[in-house]
Amino acid sequence: MTTARSSFLRKIYYLLGMIPLVILLYTLGRPATKGGLTNHPDPGGIITQIREDEKSGMSQSSIGDLDPTSETVKLATMGLRGVASLLLWERANDYKMKEDWAKYESTLNQIAVVQPHFISVWIHLAWNLSYNVSVEFDDYRDRYHWVIEGVKYLKKGIDSNSNDPRLLWEIGWIVSQKIGRSDEHKQFRRLFKNDDLFFGKFYPSIAKADRDNWKIGKEWYERCIDVAEKTGKRVKGKGPLIYNSNPAMCLMSYAEALEEEGTFGDVAKYAWQNASKAWHAFGEKKIPEPGSTSLYLGHLEKYEKKVQDAVVELNALEPGLREKIHGEKYKALTDQQRSALETPADKRTDKEIQAAAQAEAQLEISTEEIANRVPAEKRAQAKKLAAVAQENEAIAVDIRRSRDIVNFAYWKLRSEVEQDEDALAAREAIFKGTLRFREAAPVAAKELFHEGFLKWRSVIDRYPKLLDDSITVDDLMDEIKIYRRLLDQLNESFPDVFILQDVLKKHAENK
Amino acid sequence: MEFDLTQLKPFWEWFPWAAANFVIVVVVLTIAVLVLGTLFSIIRHGPAKGFPWFIRLCREGLKDLIFISPRRVAALTWLSVKESIRRRVVLAVIGVFFLTLFFAGWFMDADSSNPTQLFISFALGWPWFLVLLFSWFLCTLSIPTDLKNKTLHTIVTKPVRSSEIVLGRIFGFVIIGTVLLALMGTVCFFFVVRGLSHTHAIDVEKMHATEGADQANPALTAKTSSAQGHVHAVRIEPDGTAVVEPSHSHTHAIDIVKEGDKIVRCEIGQPEDELIARVPRFGDLSFLDRNGQKAARGVSVGKEWNYRSYIEGGTDAAAIWKFTGVTESQFPDGMPIGMRISVYRSWKGHIEKGIIGSLKLYDYKQKRWVEAKIFTAKHDVIDLQNIDRQWQDRDGKTVDIFEDMVQDGELQVMLRCDDPTQYYGVAQADLFLSTPNAPFFLNFIKGYLGIWLQMVLLIAMGVFFSTFLSGPVALLSTAGMMIGGMCHSFIFQLATGYTPNGDPLYGGGPFESVVRMLTQDNIISEMEPSLRTTVVQSLDKVFQPILYTVSSILPDFRMFDFSNYIANGFNVPGEMLIKFFFRAAAFAIPAFIAAYLCLKTREVAK
């Protein structure tokens, strides 16, 4: 056999050897396609299918290195992946500046291929698409398109990093907040509901009634919480209190959005019921707080009761002691402080307010002070009770602070009140009244506003605490402002004694 | 897309200026070569023999360049082709190309918001990369390898001139590259057409009457099925005419099949207006400010990119384009005007309503502007507005474009934004007269001609470097020249200190930039007056002429890249292509002569 012939045969053998390797690579690593070019969907190679199958427990990130696209690029850049990504970022910035959005988008996809496990990149670029690129467009449909492009981009990131809660939180945020709170939220929510392409791709089996950005956002937040709890990873930059409250807040916003769009009756009532249940569940959820023990927002009353019981028991050890200490402390106050305290709170001058605050602080009696003054034979028990009171008070303080962060009490009350038949009727009447007003039917509108305010009166009488929060007051004031304009059109003056006079008063106080 | 309209200057306006520049450069270079050559000869052979030796060399050189034998060049070209094929690099390149194309479908996102741009960019970008990479290796390593293997020694023993050897190499490599490009171009064309081809279906059961339509005989609307990540809205009028609304920059033809009065089927064809080559005619742009006074530019709305400037709505601000050479025969049925407007809202307004604007034409007879069209602006898409040949003005008087608005072939079009406190952003190329489209495949071929010109330049430069440098050094030198050519525009900006728009280049020259980077200083603020500042800015001043010389010698490779035109659906003007042929020749011919001189002075070729 000549050398040329043997060389030729060797090449043929190599070629034949390559064929099974290519088939193997194709069988294992082929990515899934929706049939972009051929219109025939393909579930992809074995590895792709394993990744898609979440039940198998093999997360994307654990086998992320097997991603054929990313691996090919890593090899092709011959260790210069950092340089490549730098150049791509530079190019992306240039395309963004020059508003070449198609190239910008394709460059972002290239960056994602080069840096598939760099979470900040996914977050930053998705945010750019949904928030910064979308506003560059004039047509709200184009804006919506780019908001969804950001969501899709994050979804790709999640496919590669399913064990990281940050991306799940971000997608929840964009779907819920960007679509539900933008200036164009009415249009965005409508487009989202009718986005067959989006739902066909990501939620093929979802019912049309459930196509709501708040509900979908809630799902993503819940996935975020699940992953954070399972992996022990934190959602960087977001406190556990915040991200644990997000799913229930989505349901609150969903119920609000329904009413804003004119859906009332049982649908709205059911939505508020769900929100209330979710908020209650949030109150019963153990929230890991950095630097302190975990707490339950719904358990404040339990701890307050423990404090109260301990204090009562402590006071009972030496009846009259608390009053005695109070008397001593009162005597120790300056004349100015005493005078300030005796002046009714709403009539105090600035100086008196300051003096009264100092006096109240000085008059406070701690359980420790009482325990120290209890006769010696009871002092051990008194100290024990004081410790119990202090310990539970510290927890209660933590809970109160955490509750304030998420406005827990307000949303708890609000979600209960909104289920009330009168509240639902009030909202519906005011909504219809506003519509009539806009349709230039002020007489009919006035009737509806009267009906609505009457219902509100009944609700506020039953839930007076509702006015403690400025959100409800501001909300009602918006309705009253429309009513004033309505009366102006009818050449009627606003009544001197309005049915919701307490709302007006509260609003003035808040201001 | 950013148009550089200076490239679209008519050939006969450009040529005398370019030719004069070329002649000046050639004369300066020739004098420099003659002076340096004389000095070199005197140093090498002494004052007595050196000068005659150099004169003889020049005479021989002229002979070698003038009396080139096409037959011998053809033979050497064929030899280069055979050698290249024998090296099997060609097969490797073809293999890589087909392998990539085979897997490209995995990574091409047909659901992208602009798949046309994506596919065309790939179809022009990947062959560009492969062919240039191939040419780079082939042309720079060929002569050094032949010298190493002594193959060239055999050739020079034959009766051939050094110029013919160089030319044979260049032609040989160009032929191989051309064949490769032709093959890739053909395959990529079908890849693009096939990749973008799709159709949709309509479920006739889901058609519904249009809101507010005559209920007895309503217009119907429907949505198509999804394909390549988009759907189209369809409207069927009571008379049976149907329109598929554009989506993803294209539309489709639709055929309604009826049985009696009932629609039984809708057949949707392949995409239309997707692979097109618009032939625009651009005009000169001027602006009026909010008081109706002439202004150099519109206002800035704070965007970093100042390609466009903005006109304020509800004021006298306007953008005016003046077109010349407009004839009735070109536009017999009216004036199709293409616009690409950037809409800027200073407040949201009614988000579901677009910003209203108007087009006016100047009536030369009555010396007034006549409103021709009121429209709602479509942001950042090409919107074709057809102005009828005749229409009635507000006073009910009939006006005719060619009788009233065109004088000596000159037509003026005014664009105004009519919504108060909202803005339209425009650049010179954003409003054009639209003439019939050119065939897409011809435009695609023009894109490949741009790649071909870059390949020819690279080969000429590579062969030049390989005649006096070793293989690896020639490789690096050619790559350096290529990268420099890619960054030509940036180098030129650094050399002049200004951007192409005439704005100052922020951040200073190379030395100042280094200092700013190290001190993390922003590029806008002035540097603190100090010794360091004086030193770095002085160094930049010294470096600027060097950069200017470099930018004058390097060919601007990006200039030959027409992919933006093709991907954005614009025809590459033939005149521009001819100019680029001349430009490429202006670099390639001197490179060939320099390569010949270098080979001639080498021991082997004497």
Short mmCIF file of C-alpha atoms in Angstrom, two decimals, chain A residues 58-202:
data_model
loop_
_atom_site.label_atom_id
_atom_site.label_comp_id
_atom_site.label_asym_id
_atom_site.label_seq_id
_atom_site.Cartn_x
_atom_site.Cartn_y
_atom_site.Cartn_z
CA MET A 58 -30.92 18.67 38.28
CA SER A 59 -30.97 22.44 38.28
CA GLN A 60 -29.58 24.47 35.41
CA SER A 61 -26.85 26.01 37.45
CA SER A 62 -25.54 22.68 38.67
CA ILE A 63 -25.00 21.58 35.09
CA GLY A 64 -24.69 25.05 33.62
CA ASP A 65 -21.20 24.26 32.41
CA LEU A 66 -22.64 21.73 29.99
CA ASP A 67 -24.59 24.40 28.13
CA PRO A 68 -23.32 23.90 24.57
CA THR A 69 -23.65 27.51 23.46
CA SER A 70 -21.89 28.96 26.42
CA GLU A 71 -19.20 26.29 26.38
CA THR A 72 -18.53 26.80 22.70
CA VAL A 73 -18.11 30.51 23.26
CA LYS A 74 -15.88 29.93 26.26
CA LEU A 75 -13.63 27.71 24.16
CA ALA A 76 -13.77 29.98 21.15
CA THR A 77 -12.63 32.98 23.18
CA MET A 78 -9.58 30.95 24.30
CA GLY A 79 -9.63 32.25 27.86
CA LEU A 80 -10.36 35.81 26.80
CA ARG A 81 -13.96 35.69 27.95
CA GLY A 82 -13.47 38.76 30.12
CA VAL A 83 -12.10 40.76 27.20
CA ALA A 84 -14.91 39.53 24.97
CA SER A 85 -17.56 40.54 27.47
CA LEU A 86 -15.92 43.94 27.93
CA LEU A 87 -16.00 44.54 24.18
CA LEU A 88 -19.60 43.38 24.01
CA TRP A 89 -20.60 45.72 26.84
CA GLU A 90 -18.89 48.57 25.06
CA ARG A 91 -20.70 47.69 21.85
CA ALA A 92 -24.04 47.34 23.66
CA ASN A 93 -23.61 50.79 25.19
CA ASP A 94 -22.88 52.23 21.76
CA TYR A 95 -25.97 50.57 20.24
CA LYS A 96 -28.06 51.82 23.15
CA MET A 97 -26.80 55.35 22.68
CA LYS A 98 -27.49 55.16 18.95
CA GLU A 99 -30.90 53.61 19.59
CA ASP A 100 -30.15 50.56 17.43
CA TRP A 101 -32.39 48.32 19.48
CA ALA A 102 -32.25 45.15 17.38
CA LYS A 103 -28.46 45.09 17.60
CA TYR A 104 -28.59 46.09 21.25
CA GLU A 105 -30.83 43.14 22.02
CA SER A 106 -28.69 40.71 20.07
CA THR A 107 -25.54 41.99 21.83
CA LEU A 108 -27.21 41.47 25.20
CA ASN A 109 -27.89 37.88 24.21
CA GLN A 110 -24.22 37.50 23.31
CA ILE A 111 -23.17 38.93 26.70
CA ALA A 112 -25.48 36.44 28.39
CA VAL A 113 -23.82 33.61 26.47
CA VAL A 114 -20.38 34.81 27.52
CA GLN A 115 -21.35 35.39 31.17
CA PRO A 116 -24.25 32.99 31.81
CA HIS A 117 -23.80 32.77 35.59
CA PHE A 118 -23.10 36.42 36.34
CA ILE A 119 -26.38 37.32 38.04
CA SER A 120 -25.84 41.09 38.12
CA VAL A 121 -25.46 41.10 34.34
CA TRP A 122 -28.86 39.49 33.84
CA ILE A 123 -30.48 41.86 36.32
CA HIS A 124 -28.83 44.99 34.97
CA LEU A 125 -29.56 44.25 31.33
CA ALA A 126 -33.12 43.08 31.91
CA TRP A 127 -33.78 46.25 33.88
CA ASN A 128 -32.32 48.24 31.01
CA LEU A 129 -34.70 46.60 28.54
CA SER A 130 -37.83 46.88 30.66
CA TYR A 131 -37.26 50.31 32.12
CA ASN A 132 -34.78 52.29 30.00
CA VAL A 133 -35.32 50.97 26.49
CA SER A 134 -39.10 50.76 26.77
CA VAL A 135 -39.49 54.48 27.55
CA GLU A 136 -37.55 55.41 24.44
CA PHE A 137 -40.57 54.41 22.37
CA ASP A 138 -43.59 56.57 21.73
CA ASP A 139 -46.23 53.92 21.18
CA TYR A 140 -47.35 52.20 24.39
CA ARG A 141 -47.47 48.88 22.50
CA ASP A 142 -43.78 49.22 21.68
CA ARG A 143 -43.11 50.13 25.29
CA TYR A 144 -44.93 47.02 26.43
CA HIS A 145 -42.96 44.91 23.93
CA TRP A 146 -39.68 46.01 25.52
CA VAL A 147 -40.96 45.50 29.06
CA ILE A 148 -41.71 41.91 28.07
CA GLU A 149 -38.32 41.60 26.35
CA GLY A 150 -36.79 42.35 29.77
CA VAL A 151 -38.96 39.65 31.33
CA LYS A 152 -37.96 37.15 28.64
CA TYR A 153 -34.32 38.03 29.16
CA LEU A 154 -34.63 37.36 32.88
CA LYS A 155 -36.41 34.11 32.10
CA LYS A 156 -33.39 33.03 30.08
CA GLY A 157 -31.22 33.96 33.05
CA ILE A 158 -33.40 31.87 35.34
CA ASP A 159 -33.11 28.91 32.98
CA SER A 160 -29.35 29.05 33.49
CA ASN A 161 -29.44 30.00 37.19
CA SER A 162 -32.55 28.45 38.64
CA ASN A 163 -31.01 28.27 42.13
CA ASP A 164 -30.56 31.98 42.51
CA PRO A 165 -33.50 33.82 44.11
CA ARG A 166 -32.45 37.28 42.88
CA LEU A 167 -33.49 36.68 39.28
CA LEU A 168 -36.80 35.24 40.43
CA TRP A 169 -37.43 38.33 42.54
CA GLU A 170 -36.52 40.65 39.65
CA ILE A 171 -38.91 38.94 37.25
CA GLY A 172 -41.63 39.14 39.91
CA TRP A 173 -40.91 42.85 40.33
CA ILE A 174 -41.00 43.68 36.61
CA VAL A 175 -44.13 41.64 35.93
CA SER A 176 -45.98 43.07 38.90
CA GLN A 177 -44.63 46.58 39.42
CA LYS A 178 -43.55 47.68 35.95
CA ILE A 179 -46.70 46.42 34.28
CA GLY A 180 -48.99 47.26 37.17
CA ARG A 181 -47.66 50.63 38.33
CA SER A 182 -46.29 52.42 35.24
CA ASP A 183 -48.05 55.50 33.96
CA GLU A 184 -49.27 53.22 31.18
CA HIS A 185 -50.43 50.50 33.60
CA LYS A 186 -53.98 50.40 32.21
CA GLN A 187 -52.69 49.76 28.71
CA PHE A 188 -49.92 47.42 29.88
CA ARG A 189 -52.31 45.30 31.93
CA ARG A 190 -54.69 45.06 28.99
CA LEU A 191 -51.89 44.07 26.61
CA PHE A 192 -50.52 41.59 29.13
CA LYS A 193 -53.89 39.91 29.49
CA ASN A 194 -54.14 39.54 25.71
CA ASP A 195 -50.51 38.58 25.13
CA ASP A 196 -51.07 35.16 23.58
CA LEU A 197 -47.43 34.91 22.55
CA PHE A 198 -46.11 35.42 26.08
CA PHE A 199 -48.59 33.08 27.71
CA GLY A 200 -48.34 30.56 24.88
CA LYS A 201 -44.60 30.39 25.47
CA PHE A 202 -44.37 30.49 29.27
#
